[in-house]
mmCIF file of C-alpha atoms in Angstrom:
data_model
loop_
_atom_site.group_PDB
_atom_site.id
_atom_site.type_symbol
_atom_site.label_atom_id
_atom_site.label_comp_id
_atom_site.label_asym_id
_atom_site.label_seq_id
_atom_site.Cartn_x
_atom_site.Cartn_y
_atom_site.Cartn_z
ATOM 1 C CA MET R 1220 0.000 0.000 0.000
ATOM 2 C CA GLU R 1221 1.390 3.415 -0.852
ATOM 3 C CA ARG R 1222 2.126 6.086 1.744
ATOM 4 C CA ASN R 1223 -0.761 8.410 0.943
ATOM 5 C CA GLN R 1224 -3.216 5.550 1.037
ATOM 6 C CA ILE R 1225 -1.960 4.455 4.455
ATOM 7 C CA LEU R 1226 -2.443 7.975 5.801
ATOM 8 C CA LYS R 1227 -5.967 8.196 4.401
ATOM 9 C CA GLU R 1228 -6.848 4.752 5.718
ATOM 10 C CA ILE R 1229 -5.750 5.651 9.245
ATOM 11 C CA LEU R 1230 -7.533 8.987 9.294
ATOM 12 C CA SER R 1231 -10.719 7.679 7.699
ATOM 13 C CA ASP R 1232 -11.801 6.258 11.047
ATOM 14 C CA SER R 1233 -14.917 8.195 12.037
ATOM 15 C CA GLU R 1234 -13.711 8.816 15.594
ATOM 16 C CA LEU R 1235 -10.420 10.261 14.370
ATOM 17 C CA MET R 1236 -12.181 12.359 11.761
ATOM 18 C CA GLU R 1237 -14.435 13.796 14.411
ATOM 19 C CA LYS R 1238 -11.691 14.305 16.989
ATOM 20 C CA TYR R 1239 -9.336 16.091 14.573
ATOM 21 C CA LYS R 1240 -12.099 17.819 12.603
ATOM 22 C CA ILE R 1241 -11.201 16.257 9.287
ATOM 23 C CA ARG R 1242 -13.853 16.560 6.611
ATOM 24 C CA GLU R 1243 -14.385 13.961 3.922
ATOM 25 C CA SER R 1244 -13.213 16.415 1.259
ATOM 26 C CA GLU R 1245 -9.989 17.030 3.213
ATOM 27 C CA LEU R 1246 -9.417 13.328 3.672
ATOM 28 C CA ASN R 1247 -9.464 12.727 -0.070
ATOM 29 C CA SER R 1248 -6.767 15.332 -0.684
ATOM 30 C CA LEU R 1249 -4.358 14.335 2.108
ATOM 31 C CA THR R 1250 -0.810 13.391 1.219
ATOM 32 C CA THR R 1251 2.274 12.514 3.210
ATOM 33 C CA ASN R 1252 4.094 15.483 1.672
ATOM 34 C CA PRO R 1253 4.173 19.041 3.039
ATOM 35 C CA PRO R 1254 2.506 21.431 3.488
ATOM 36 C CA TYR R 1255 0.524 19.969 6.362
ATOM 37 C CA HIS R 1256 -2.604 21.735 7.550
ATOM 38 C CA LYS R 1257 -3.067 19.702 10.699
ATOM 39 C CA LYS R 1258 -0.511 18.506 13.241
ATOM 40 C CA ILE R 1259 -1.923 14.958 13.251
ATOM 41 C CA VAL R 1260 -1.328 14.688 9.507
ATOM 42 C CA GLU R 1261 2.256 15.863 9.933
ATOM 43 C CA VAL R 1262 3.018 13.415 12.747
ATOM 44 C CA LEU R 1263 1.483 10.466 10.934
ATOM 45 C CA SER R 1264 3.252 11.441 7.735
ATOM 46 C CA VAL R 1265 6.613 11.502 9.486
ATOM 47 C CA ILE R 1266 5.973 8.047 10.926
ATOM 48 C CA ILE R 1267 4.775 6.603 7.611
ATOM 49 C CA ASN R 1268 7.522 8.174 5.502
ATOM 50 C CA GLU R 1269 10.404 7.361 7.801
ATOM 51 C CA ASN R 1270 9.210 3.846 8.456
ATOM 52 C CA ASP R 1271 9.007 3.313 4.719
ATOM 53 C CA ASN R 1272 12.558 4.686 4.476
ATOM 54 C CA HIS R 1273 13.625 2.036 7.011
ATOM 55 C CA LEU R 1274 14.577 4.504 9.716
ATOM 56 C CA ASN R 1275 14.768 2.915 13.148
ATOM 57 C CA SER R 1276 12.201 3.777 15.800
ATOM 58 C CA SER R 1277 14.514 5.945 17.912
ATOM 59 C CA ARG R 1278 15.301 8.143 14.896
ATOM 60 C CA ILE R 1279 11.600 8.415 14.052
ATOM 61 C CA TYR R 1280 10.915 9.430 17.653
ATOM 62 C CA LYS R 1281 13.514 12.200 17.400
ATOM 63 C CA LYS R 1282 11.878 13.488 14.232
ATOM 64 C CA ILE R 1283 8.482 13.537 15.916
ATOM 65 C CA LYS R 1284 9.980 15.420 18.848
ATOM 66 C CA ASN R 1285 11.244 18.016 16.365
ATOM 67 C CA VAL R 1286 7.759 18.331 14.886
ATOM 68 C CA HIS R 1287 6.464 19.134 18.359
ATOM 69 C CA ASN R 1288 9.461 21.292 19.284
ATOM 70 C CA ILE R 1289 10.121 19.236 22.411
#
């Protein structure tokens, strides 16, 4: 499954859509590439992209920390 499809599949859950205020029209246009309009999309995109690039979990965690400026 390609990266964008994984992102859409995850965020298509009705509870997540409601919680993060994602409309159906937004869901269809989501990609794992910037610009990101919601933080949840950015975090999931980092995880999906870096996992697909075979980055280890500690490196992915550091990237997520950078997204959140921790």
